PDB file of C-alpha atoms in Angstrom:
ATOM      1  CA  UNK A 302      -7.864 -18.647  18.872  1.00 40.00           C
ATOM      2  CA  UNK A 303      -7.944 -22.026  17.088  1.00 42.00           C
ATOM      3  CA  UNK A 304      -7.830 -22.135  13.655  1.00 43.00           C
ATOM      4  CA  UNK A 305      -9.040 -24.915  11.025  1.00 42.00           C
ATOM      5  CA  UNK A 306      -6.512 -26.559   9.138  1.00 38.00           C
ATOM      6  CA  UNK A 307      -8.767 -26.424   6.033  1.00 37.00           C
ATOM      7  CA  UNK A 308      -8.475 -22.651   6.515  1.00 47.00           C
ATOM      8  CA  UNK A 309      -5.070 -22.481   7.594  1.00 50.00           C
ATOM      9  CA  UNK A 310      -2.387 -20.674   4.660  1.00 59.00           C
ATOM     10  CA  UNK A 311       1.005 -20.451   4.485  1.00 69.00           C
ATOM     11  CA  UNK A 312       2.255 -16.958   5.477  1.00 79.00           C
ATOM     12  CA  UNK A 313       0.377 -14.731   2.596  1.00 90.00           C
ATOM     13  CA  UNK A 314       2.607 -11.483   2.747  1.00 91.00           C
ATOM     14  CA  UNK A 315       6.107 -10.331   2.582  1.00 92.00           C
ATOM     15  CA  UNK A 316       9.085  -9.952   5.176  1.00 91.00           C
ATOM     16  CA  UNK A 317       9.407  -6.823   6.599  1.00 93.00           C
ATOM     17  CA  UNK A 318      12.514  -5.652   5.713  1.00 94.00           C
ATOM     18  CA  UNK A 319      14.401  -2.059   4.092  1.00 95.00           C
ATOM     19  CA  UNK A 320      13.015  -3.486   0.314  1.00 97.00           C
ATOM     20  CA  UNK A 321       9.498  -3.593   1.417  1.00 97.00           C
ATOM     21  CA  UNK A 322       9.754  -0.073   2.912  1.00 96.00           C
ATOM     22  CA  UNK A 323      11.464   1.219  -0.497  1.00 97.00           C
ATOM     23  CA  UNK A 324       9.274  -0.834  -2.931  1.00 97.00           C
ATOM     24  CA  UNK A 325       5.729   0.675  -0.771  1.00 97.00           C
ATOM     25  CA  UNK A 326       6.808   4.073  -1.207  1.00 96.00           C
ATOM     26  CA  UNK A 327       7.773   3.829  -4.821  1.00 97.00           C
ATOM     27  CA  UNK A 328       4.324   1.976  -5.386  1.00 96.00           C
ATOM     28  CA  UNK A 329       2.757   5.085  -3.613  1.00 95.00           C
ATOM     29  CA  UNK A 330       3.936   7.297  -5.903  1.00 95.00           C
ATOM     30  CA  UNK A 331       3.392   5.378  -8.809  1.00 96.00           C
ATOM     31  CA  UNK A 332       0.058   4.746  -8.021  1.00 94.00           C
ATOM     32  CA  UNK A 333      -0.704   8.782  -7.501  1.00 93.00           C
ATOM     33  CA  UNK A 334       0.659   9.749 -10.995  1.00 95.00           C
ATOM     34  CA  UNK A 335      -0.545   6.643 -13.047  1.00 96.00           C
ATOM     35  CA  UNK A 336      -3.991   7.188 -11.766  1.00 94.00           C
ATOM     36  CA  UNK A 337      -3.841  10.800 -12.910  1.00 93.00           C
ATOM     37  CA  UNK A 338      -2.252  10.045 -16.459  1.00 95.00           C
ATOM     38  CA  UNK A 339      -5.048   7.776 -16.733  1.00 95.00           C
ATOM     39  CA  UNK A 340      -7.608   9.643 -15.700  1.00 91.00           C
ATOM     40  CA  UNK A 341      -6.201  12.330 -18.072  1.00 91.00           C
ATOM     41  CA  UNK A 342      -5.580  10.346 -20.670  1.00 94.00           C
ATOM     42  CA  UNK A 343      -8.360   8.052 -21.302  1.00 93.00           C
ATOM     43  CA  UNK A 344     -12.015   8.887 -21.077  1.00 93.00           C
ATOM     44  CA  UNK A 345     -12.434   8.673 -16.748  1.00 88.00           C
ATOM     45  CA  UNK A 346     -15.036   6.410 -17.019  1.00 90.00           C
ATOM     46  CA  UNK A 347     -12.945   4.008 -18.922  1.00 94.00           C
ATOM     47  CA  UNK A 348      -9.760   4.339 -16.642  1.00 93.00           C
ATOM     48  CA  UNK A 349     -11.892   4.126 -13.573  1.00 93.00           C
ATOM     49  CA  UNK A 350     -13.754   1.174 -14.765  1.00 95.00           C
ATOM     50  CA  UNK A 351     -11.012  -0.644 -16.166  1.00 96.00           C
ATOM     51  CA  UNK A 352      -8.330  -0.033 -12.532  1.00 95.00           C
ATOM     52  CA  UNK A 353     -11.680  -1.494 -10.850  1.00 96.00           C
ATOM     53  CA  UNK A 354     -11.385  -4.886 -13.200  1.00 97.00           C
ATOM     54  CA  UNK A 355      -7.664  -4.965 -12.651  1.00 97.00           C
ATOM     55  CA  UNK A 356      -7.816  -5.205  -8.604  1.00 97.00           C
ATOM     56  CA  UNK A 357     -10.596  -7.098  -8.708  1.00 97.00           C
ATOM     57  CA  UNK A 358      -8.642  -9.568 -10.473  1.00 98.00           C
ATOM     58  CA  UNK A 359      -5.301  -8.965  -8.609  1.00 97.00           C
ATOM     59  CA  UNK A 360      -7.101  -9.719  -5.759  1.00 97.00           C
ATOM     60  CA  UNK A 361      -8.552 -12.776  -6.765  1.00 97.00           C
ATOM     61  CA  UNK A 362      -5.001 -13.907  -7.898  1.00 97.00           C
ATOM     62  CA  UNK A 363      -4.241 -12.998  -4.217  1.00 96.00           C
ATOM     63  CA  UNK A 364      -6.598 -15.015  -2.470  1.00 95.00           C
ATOM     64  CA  UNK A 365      -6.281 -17.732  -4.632  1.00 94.00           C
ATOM     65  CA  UNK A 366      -2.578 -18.171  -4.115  1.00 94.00           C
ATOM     66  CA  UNK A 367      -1.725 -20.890  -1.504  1.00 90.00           C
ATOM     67  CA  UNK A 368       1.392 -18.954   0.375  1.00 90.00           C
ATOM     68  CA  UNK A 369       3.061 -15.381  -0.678  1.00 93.00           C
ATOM     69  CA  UNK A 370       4.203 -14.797  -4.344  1.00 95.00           C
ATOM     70  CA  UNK A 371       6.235 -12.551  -5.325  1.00 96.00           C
ATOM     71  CA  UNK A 372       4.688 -10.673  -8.203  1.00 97.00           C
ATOM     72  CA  UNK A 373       1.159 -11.878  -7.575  1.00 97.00           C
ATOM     73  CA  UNK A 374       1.357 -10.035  -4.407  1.00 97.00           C
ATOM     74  CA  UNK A 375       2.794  -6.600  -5.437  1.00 97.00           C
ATOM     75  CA  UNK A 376       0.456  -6.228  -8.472  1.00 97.00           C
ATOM     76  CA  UNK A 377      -2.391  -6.053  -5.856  1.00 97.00           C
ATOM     77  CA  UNK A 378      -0.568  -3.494  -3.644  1.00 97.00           C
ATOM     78  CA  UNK A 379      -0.067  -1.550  -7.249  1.00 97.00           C
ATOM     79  CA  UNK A 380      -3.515  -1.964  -8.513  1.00 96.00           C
ATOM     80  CA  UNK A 381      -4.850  -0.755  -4.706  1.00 95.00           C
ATOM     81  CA  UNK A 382      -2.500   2.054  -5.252  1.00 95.00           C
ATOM     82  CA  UNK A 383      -3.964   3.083  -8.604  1.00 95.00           C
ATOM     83  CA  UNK A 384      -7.704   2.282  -7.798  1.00 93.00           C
ATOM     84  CA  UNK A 385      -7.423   3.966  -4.055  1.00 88.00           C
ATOM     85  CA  UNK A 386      -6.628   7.324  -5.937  1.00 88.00           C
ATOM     86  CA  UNK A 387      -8.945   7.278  -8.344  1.00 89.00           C
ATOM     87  CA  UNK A 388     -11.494   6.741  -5.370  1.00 86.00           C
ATOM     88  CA  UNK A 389     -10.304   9.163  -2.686  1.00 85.00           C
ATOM     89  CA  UNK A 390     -10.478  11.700  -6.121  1.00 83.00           C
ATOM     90  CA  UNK A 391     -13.888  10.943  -6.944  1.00 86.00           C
ATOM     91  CA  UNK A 392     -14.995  11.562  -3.223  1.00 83.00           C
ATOM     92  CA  UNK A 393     -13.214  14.271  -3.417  1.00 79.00           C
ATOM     93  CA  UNK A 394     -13.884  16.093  -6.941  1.00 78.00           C
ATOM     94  CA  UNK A 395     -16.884  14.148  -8.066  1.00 81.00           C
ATOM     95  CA  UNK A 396     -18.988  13.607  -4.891  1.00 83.00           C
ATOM     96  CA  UNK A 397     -17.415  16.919  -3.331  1.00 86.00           C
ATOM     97  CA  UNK A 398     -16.665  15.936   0.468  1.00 89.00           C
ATOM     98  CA  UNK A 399     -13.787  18.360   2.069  1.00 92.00           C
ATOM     99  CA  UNK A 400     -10.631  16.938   2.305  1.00 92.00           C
ATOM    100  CA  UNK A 401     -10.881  17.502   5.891  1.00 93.00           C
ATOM    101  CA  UNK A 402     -14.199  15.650   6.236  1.00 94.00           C
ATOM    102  CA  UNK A 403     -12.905  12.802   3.817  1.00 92.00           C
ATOM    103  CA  UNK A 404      -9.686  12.569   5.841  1.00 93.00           C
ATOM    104  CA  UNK A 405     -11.140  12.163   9.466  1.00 94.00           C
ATOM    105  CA  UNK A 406     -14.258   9.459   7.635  1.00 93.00           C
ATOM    106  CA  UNK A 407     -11.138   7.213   6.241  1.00 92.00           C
ATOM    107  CA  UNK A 408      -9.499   7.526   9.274  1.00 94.00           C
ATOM    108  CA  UNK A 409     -12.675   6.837  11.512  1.00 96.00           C
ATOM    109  CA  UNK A 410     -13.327   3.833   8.906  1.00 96.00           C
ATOM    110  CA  UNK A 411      -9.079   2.378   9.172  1.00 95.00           C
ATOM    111  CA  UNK A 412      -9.888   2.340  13.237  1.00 96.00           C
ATOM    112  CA  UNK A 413     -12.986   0.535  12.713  1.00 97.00           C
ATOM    113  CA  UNK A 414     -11.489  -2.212  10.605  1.00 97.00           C
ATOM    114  CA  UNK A 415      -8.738  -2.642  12.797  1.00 96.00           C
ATOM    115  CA  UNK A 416     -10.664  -2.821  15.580  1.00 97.00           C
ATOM    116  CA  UNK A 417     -13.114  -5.745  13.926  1.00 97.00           C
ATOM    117  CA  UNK A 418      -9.486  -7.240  12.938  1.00 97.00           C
ATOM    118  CA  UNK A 419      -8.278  -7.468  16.236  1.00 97.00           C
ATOM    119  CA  UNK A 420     -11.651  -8.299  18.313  1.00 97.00           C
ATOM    120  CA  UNK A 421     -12.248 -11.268  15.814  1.00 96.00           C
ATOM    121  CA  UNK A 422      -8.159 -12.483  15.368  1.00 95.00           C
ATOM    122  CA  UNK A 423      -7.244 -11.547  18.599  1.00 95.00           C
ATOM    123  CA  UNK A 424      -4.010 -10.203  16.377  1.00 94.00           C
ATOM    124  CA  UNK A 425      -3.020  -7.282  14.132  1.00 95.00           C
ATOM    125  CA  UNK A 426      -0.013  -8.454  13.353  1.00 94.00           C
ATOM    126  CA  UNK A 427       0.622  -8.998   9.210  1.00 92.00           C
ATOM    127  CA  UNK A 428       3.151 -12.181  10.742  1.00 90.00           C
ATOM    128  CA  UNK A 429      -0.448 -13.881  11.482  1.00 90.00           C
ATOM    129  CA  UNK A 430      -1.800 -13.690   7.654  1.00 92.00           C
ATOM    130  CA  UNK A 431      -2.195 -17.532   7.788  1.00 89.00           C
ATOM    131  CA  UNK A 432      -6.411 -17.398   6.944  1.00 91.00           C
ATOM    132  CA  UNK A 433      -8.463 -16.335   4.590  1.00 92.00           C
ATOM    133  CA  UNK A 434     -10.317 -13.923   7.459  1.00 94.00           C
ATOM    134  CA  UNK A 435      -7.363 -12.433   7.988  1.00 95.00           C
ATOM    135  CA  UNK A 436      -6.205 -12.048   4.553  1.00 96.00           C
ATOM    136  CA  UNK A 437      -9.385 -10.257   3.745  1.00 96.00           C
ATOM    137  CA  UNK A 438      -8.628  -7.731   7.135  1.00 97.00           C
ATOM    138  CA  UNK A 439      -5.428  -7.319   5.815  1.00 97.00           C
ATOM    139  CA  UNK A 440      -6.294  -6.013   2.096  1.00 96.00           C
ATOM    140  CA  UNK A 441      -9.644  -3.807   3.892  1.00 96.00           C
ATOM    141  CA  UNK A 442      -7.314  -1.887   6.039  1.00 96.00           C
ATOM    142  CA  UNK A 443      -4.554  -1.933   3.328  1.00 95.00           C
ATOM    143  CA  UNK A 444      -7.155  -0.589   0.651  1.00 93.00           C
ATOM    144  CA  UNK A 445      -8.305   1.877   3.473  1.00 93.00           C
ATOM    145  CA  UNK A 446      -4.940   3.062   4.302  1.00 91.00           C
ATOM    146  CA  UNK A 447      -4.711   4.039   0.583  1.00 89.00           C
ATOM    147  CA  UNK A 448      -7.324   5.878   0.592  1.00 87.00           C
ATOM    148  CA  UNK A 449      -6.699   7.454   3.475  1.00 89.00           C
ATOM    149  CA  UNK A 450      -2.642   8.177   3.075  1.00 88.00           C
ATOM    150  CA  UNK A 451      -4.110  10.153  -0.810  1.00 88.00           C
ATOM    151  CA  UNK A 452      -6.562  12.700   0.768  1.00 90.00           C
ATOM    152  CA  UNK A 453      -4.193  13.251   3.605  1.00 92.00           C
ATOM    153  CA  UNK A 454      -1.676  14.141   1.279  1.00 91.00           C
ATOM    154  CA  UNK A 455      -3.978  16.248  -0.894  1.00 90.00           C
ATOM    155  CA  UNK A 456      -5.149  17.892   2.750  1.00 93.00           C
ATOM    156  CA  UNK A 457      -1.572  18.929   3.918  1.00 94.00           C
ATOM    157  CA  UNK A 458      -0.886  19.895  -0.164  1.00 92.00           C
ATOM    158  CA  UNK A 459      -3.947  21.879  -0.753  1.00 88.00           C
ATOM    159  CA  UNK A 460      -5.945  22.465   1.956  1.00 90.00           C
ATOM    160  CA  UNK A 461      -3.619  23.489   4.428  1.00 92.00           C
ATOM    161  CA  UNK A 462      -1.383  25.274   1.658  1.00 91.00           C
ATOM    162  CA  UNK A 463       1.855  23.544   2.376  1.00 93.00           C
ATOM    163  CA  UNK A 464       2.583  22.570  -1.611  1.00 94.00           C
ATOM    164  CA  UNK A 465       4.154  19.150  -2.535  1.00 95.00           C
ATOM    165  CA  UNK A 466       7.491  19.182  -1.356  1.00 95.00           C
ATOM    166  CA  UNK A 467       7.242  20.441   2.235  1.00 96.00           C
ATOM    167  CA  UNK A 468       4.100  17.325   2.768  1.00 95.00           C
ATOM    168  CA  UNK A 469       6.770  15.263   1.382  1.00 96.00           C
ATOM    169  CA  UNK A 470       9.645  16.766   3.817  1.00 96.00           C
ATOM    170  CA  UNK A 471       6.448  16.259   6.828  1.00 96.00           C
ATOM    171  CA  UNK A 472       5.478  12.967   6.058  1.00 96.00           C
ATOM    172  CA  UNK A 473       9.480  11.907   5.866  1.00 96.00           C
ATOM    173  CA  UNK A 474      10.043  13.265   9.350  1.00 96.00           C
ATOM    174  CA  UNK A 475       6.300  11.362  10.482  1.00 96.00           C
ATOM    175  CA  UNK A 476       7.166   7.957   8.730  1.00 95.00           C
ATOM    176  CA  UNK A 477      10.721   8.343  11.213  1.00 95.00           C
ATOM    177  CA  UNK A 478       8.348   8.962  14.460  1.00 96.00           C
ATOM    178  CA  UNK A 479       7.076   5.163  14.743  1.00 95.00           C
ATOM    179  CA  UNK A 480      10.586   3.647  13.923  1.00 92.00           C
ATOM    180  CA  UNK A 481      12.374   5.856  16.433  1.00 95.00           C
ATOM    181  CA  UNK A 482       8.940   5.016  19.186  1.00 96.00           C
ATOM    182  CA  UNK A 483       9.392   1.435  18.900  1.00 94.00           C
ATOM    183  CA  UNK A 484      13.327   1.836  18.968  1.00 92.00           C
ATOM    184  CA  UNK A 485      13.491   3.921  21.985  1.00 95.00           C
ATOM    185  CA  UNK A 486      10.364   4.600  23.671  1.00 93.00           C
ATOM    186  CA  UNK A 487       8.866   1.209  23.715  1.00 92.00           C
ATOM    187  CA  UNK A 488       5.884   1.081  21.152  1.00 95.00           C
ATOM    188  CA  UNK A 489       5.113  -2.405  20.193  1.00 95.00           C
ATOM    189  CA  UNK A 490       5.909  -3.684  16.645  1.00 94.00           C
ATOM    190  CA  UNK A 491       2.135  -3.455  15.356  1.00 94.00           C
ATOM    191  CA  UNK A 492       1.427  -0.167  15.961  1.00 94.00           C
ATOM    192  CA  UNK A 493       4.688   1.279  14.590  1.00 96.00           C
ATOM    193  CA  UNK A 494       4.232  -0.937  11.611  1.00 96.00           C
ATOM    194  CA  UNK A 495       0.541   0.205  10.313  1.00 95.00           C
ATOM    195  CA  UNK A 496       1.647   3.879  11.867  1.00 94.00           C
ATOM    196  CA  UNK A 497       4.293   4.425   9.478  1.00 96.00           C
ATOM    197  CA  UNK A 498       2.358   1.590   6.531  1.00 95.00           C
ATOM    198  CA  UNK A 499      -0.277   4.751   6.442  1.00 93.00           C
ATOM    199  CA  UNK A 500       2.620   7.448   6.062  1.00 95.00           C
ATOM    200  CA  UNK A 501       3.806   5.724   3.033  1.00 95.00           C
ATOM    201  CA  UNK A 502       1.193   6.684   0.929  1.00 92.00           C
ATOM    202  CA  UNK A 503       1.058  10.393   1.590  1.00 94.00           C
ATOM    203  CA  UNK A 504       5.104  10.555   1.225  1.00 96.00           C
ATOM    204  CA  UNK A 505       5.407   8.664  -1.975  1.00 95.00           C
ATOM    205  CA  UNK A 506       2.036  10.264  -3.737  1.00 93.00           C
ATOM    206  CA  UNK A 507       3.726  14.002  -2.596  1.00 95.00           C
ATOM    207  CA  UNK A 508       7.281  13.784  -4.001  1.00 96.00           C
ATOM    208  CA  UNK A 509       5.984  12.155  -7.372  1.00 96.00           C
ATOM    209  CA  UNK A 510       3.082  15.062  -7.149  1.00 94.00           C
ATOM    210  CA  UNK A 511       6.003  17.594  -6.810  1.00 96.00           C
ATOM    211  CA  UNK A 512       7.923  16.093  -9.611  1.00 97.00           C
ATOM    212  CA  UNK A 513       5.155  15.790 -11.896  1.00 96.00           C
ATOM    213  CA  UNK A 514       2.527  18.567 -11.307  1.00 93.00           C
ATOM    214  CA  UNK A 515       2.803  22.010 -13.698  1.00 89.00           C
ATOM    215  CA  UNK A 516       1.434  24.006 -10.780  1.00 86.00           C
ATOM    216  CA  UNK A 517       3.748  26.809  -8.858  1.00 86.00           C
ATOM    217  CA  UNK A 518       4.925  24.032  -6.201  1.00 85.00           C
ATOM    218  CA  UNK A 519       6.004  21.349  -9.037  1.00 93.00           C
ATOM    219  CA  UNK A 520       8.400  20.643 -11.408  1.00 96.00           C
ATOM    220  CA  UNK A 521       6.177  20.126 -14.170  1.00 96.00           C
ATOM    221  CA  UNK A 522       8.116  16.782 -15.312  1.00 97.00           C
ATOM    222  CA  UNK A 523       4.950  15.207 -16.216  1.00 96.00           C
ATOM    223  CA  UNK A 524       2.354  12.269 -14.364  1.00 96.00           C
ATOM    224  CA  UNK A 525       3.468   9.690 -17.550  1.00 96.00           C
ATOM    225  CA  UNK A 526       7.723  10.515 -17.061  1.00 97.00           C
ATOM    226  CA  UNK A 527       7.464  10.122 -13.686  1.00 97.00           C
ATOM    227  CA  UNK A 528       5.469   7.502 -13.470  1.00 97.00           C
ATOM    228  CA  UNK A 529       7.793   5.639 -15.701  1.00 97.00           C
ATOM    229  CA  UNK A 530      10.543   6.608 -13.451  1.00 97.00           C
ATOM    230  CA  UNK A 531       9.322   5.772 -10.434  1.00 97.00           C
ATOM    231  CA  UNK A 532       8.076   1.952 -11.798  1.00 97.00           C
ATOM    232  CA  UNK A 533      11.490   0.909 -12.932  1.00 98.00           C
ATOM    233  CA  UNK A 534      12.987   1.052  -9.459  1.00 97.00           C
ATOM    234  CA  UNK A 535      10.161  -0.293  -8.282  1.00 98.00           C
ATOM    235  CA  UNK A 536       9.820  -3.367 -10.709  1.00 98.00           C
ATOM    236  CA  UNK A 537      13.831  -4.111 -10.278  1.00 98.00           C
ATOM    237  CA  UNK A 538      13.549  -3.952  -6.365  1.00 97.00           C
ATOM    238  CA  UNK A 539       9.808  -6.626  -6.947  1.00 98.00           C
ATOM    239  CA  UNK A 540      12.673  -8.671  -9.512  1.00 97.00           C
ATOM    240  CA  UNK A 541      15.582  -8.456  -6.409  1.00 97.00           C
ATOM    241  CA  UNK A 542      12.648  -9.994  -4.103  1.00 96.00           C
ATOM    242  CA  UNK A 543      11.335 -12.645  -6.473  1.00 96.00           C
ATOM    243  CA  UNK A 544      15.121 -13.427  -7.236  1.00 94.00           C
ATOM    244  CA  UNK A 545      15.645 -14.022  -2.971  1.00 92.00           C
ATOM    245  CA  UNK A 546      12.256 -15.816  -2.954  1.00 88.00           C
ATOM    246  CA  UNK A 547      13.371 -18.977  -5.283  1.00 85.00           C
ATOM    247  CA  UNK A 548      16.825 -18.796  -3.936  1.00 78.00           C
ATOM    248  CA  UNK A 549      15.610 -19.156  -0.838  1.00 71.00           C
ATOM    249  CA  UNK A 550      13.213 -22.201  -2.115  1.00 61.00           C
ATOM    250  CA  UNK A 551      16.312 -23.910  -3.619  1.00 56.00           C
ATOM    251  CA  UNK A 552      18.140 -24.230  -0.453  1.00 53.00           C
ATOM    252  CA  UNK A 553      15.194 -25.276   1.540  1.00 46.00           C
ATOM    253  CA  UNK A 554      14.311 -28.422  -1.370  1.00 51.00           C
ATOM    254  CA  UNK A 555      17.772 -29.199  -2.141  1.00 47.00           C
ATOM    255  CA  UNK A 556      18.327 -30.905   1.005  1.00 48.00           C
ATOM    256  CA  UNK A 557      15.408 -32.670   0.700  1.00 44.00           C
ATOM    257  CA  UNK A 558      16.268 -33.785  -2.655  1.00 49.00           C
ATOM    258  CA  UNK A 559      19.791 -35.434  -1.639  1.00 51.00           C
TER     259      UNK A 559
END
C-alpha cells in the first residue's frame, strides 16, 4: 500500500525488547490498583472524569509527537491502563454485564479492530506505526486489549473462583505459550506479539490485586502501597529507556556534526 509522505511518521512506538515486556506488566498492575485507590478515594465521578481528561490529553500528546518519545509515549499506555479499568468496572458494576458476557464482547470487539487494521494496512505489525491511520489502530486495539486483559482477569479471579494468585500463576504460564509458539512451532511474530500484549494486562492487574486486596486470597498490603511500589520500578525502567533513547540520538548526530 502506498503511503503519502505528508502522512508518513517516523516509527511512533517502542522496540520490542525484555524492558518493554517488564515496563507493560508493571504498568498493568499499576493501572489496576491506582484506578481502585482512586475510585476509592475520591468521589467516582471525579476520578472517572478526571482519568478521562488525562488520556484524552496523553493521547493528543501522542499523536501530536512527530516520531516515538520516551515519556510522552508511556504516560498514554499508563493513562489507558488507569482509564481501561475504570471502564471494564463500570460495565461491569455499574451497567451490570457478566464478566463472561463482557469478556467474549471485548474480545469479539479486539478481533474486529484488528481485522479493520489489517484489511485497510494490509499490516498488523506495531514495526509499521509510520501513519496517523495506523497510529489510531494501534491505540483502539491497545485501549481494547485493556479492557479486555481487566475483565478477563476479574473472570478467572471471581467468576471462575480461582483467587488472585493462581490467575496470576495462569496468565504467567499463557504469556510463555506465544513466545515458546513462535520459538518452536513456527507462529509468526504478529500474532505472538498481540497474543501475549493481551496477557499482560490480566498478569500484572492479578499479582498487584493479590498484593493489595483485604479479601481471603490477598495480602491486604493496600491499592495506594502497592501502587507506589509497583510505579517506581516502572518509572526507573521508562528513565533506563529515555536514558538509551538520547544516547542513541548522540551517536547518530555526532557524526554528522564532525
Amino acid at each position: 500500500m502506498a503511503v503519502s509522505p505528508a502522512r508518513t511518521l517516523l516509527s511512533k512506538v517502542p522496540e520490542i525488547t525484555a524492558l518493554f515486556w517488564a515496563i507493560k506488566i508493571l504498568s498493568t498492575g499499576m493501572g489496576e490498583t491506582f484506578s481502585d485507590f482512586l475510585v476509592n478515594t475520591l468521589p467516582p465521578e471525579a476520578a472517572v472524569g478526571g482519568g478521562l481528561l488525562l488520556l484524552g490529553l496523553s493521547l493528543w500528546l501522542q499523536f501530536r509527537a512527530p516520531a516515538y518519545r520516551v515519556w510522552t509515549y508511556w504516560t498514554a499506555v499508563v493513562m489507558v491502563s488507569i482509564v481501561g479499568t475504570m471502564f471494564a468496572d463500570i460495565v461491569d458494576f455499574v451497567v451490570g454485564i457478566p464478566l463472561p458476557i463482557s469478556t467474549v464482547v471485548f474480545a469479539a470487539l479486539l478481533a474486529g479492530i484488528l481485522a479493520l487494521w489489517y484489511r485497510s494496512e494490509k499490516t498488523l505489525s506495531v514495526h509499521s506505526i509510520t501513519t496517523r491511520r495506523r497510529e489510531a489502530y494501534y491505540w483502539a486495539t491497545v485501549m481494547t486489549t485493556f479492557a479486555l486483559g481487566t475483565v478477563a482477569g476479574d473472570l478467572t479471579a471471581a467468576t471462575l473462583h480461582l483467587g488472585y494468585l493462581p490467575s496470576a500463576i495462569l496468565f504467567g504460564v499463557a504469556i510463555a505459550v506465544p513466545a515458546i509458539a513462535h520459538r518452536w512451532f513456527g507462529m509468526g511474530a504478529v500474532a505472538a506479539f498481540w497474543s501475549a500484549y493481551v496477557v499482560t494486562r490480566p498478569l500484572g492487574a492479578s499479582v498487584t490485586d493479590w498484593l493489595a486486596s483485604s479479601r481471603s486470597d490477598g495480602l491486604g498490603l493496600g491499592t495506594g502501597w502497592v501502587s507506589l511500589a509497583v510505579t517506581i520500578p516502572m518509572l526507573a525502567g521508562i528513565a533506563i529507556l529515555a536514558r538509551q533513547a538520547k544516547s542513541t540520538a548522540q551517536e547518530f548526530i555526532s557524526p554528522l556534526a564532525d
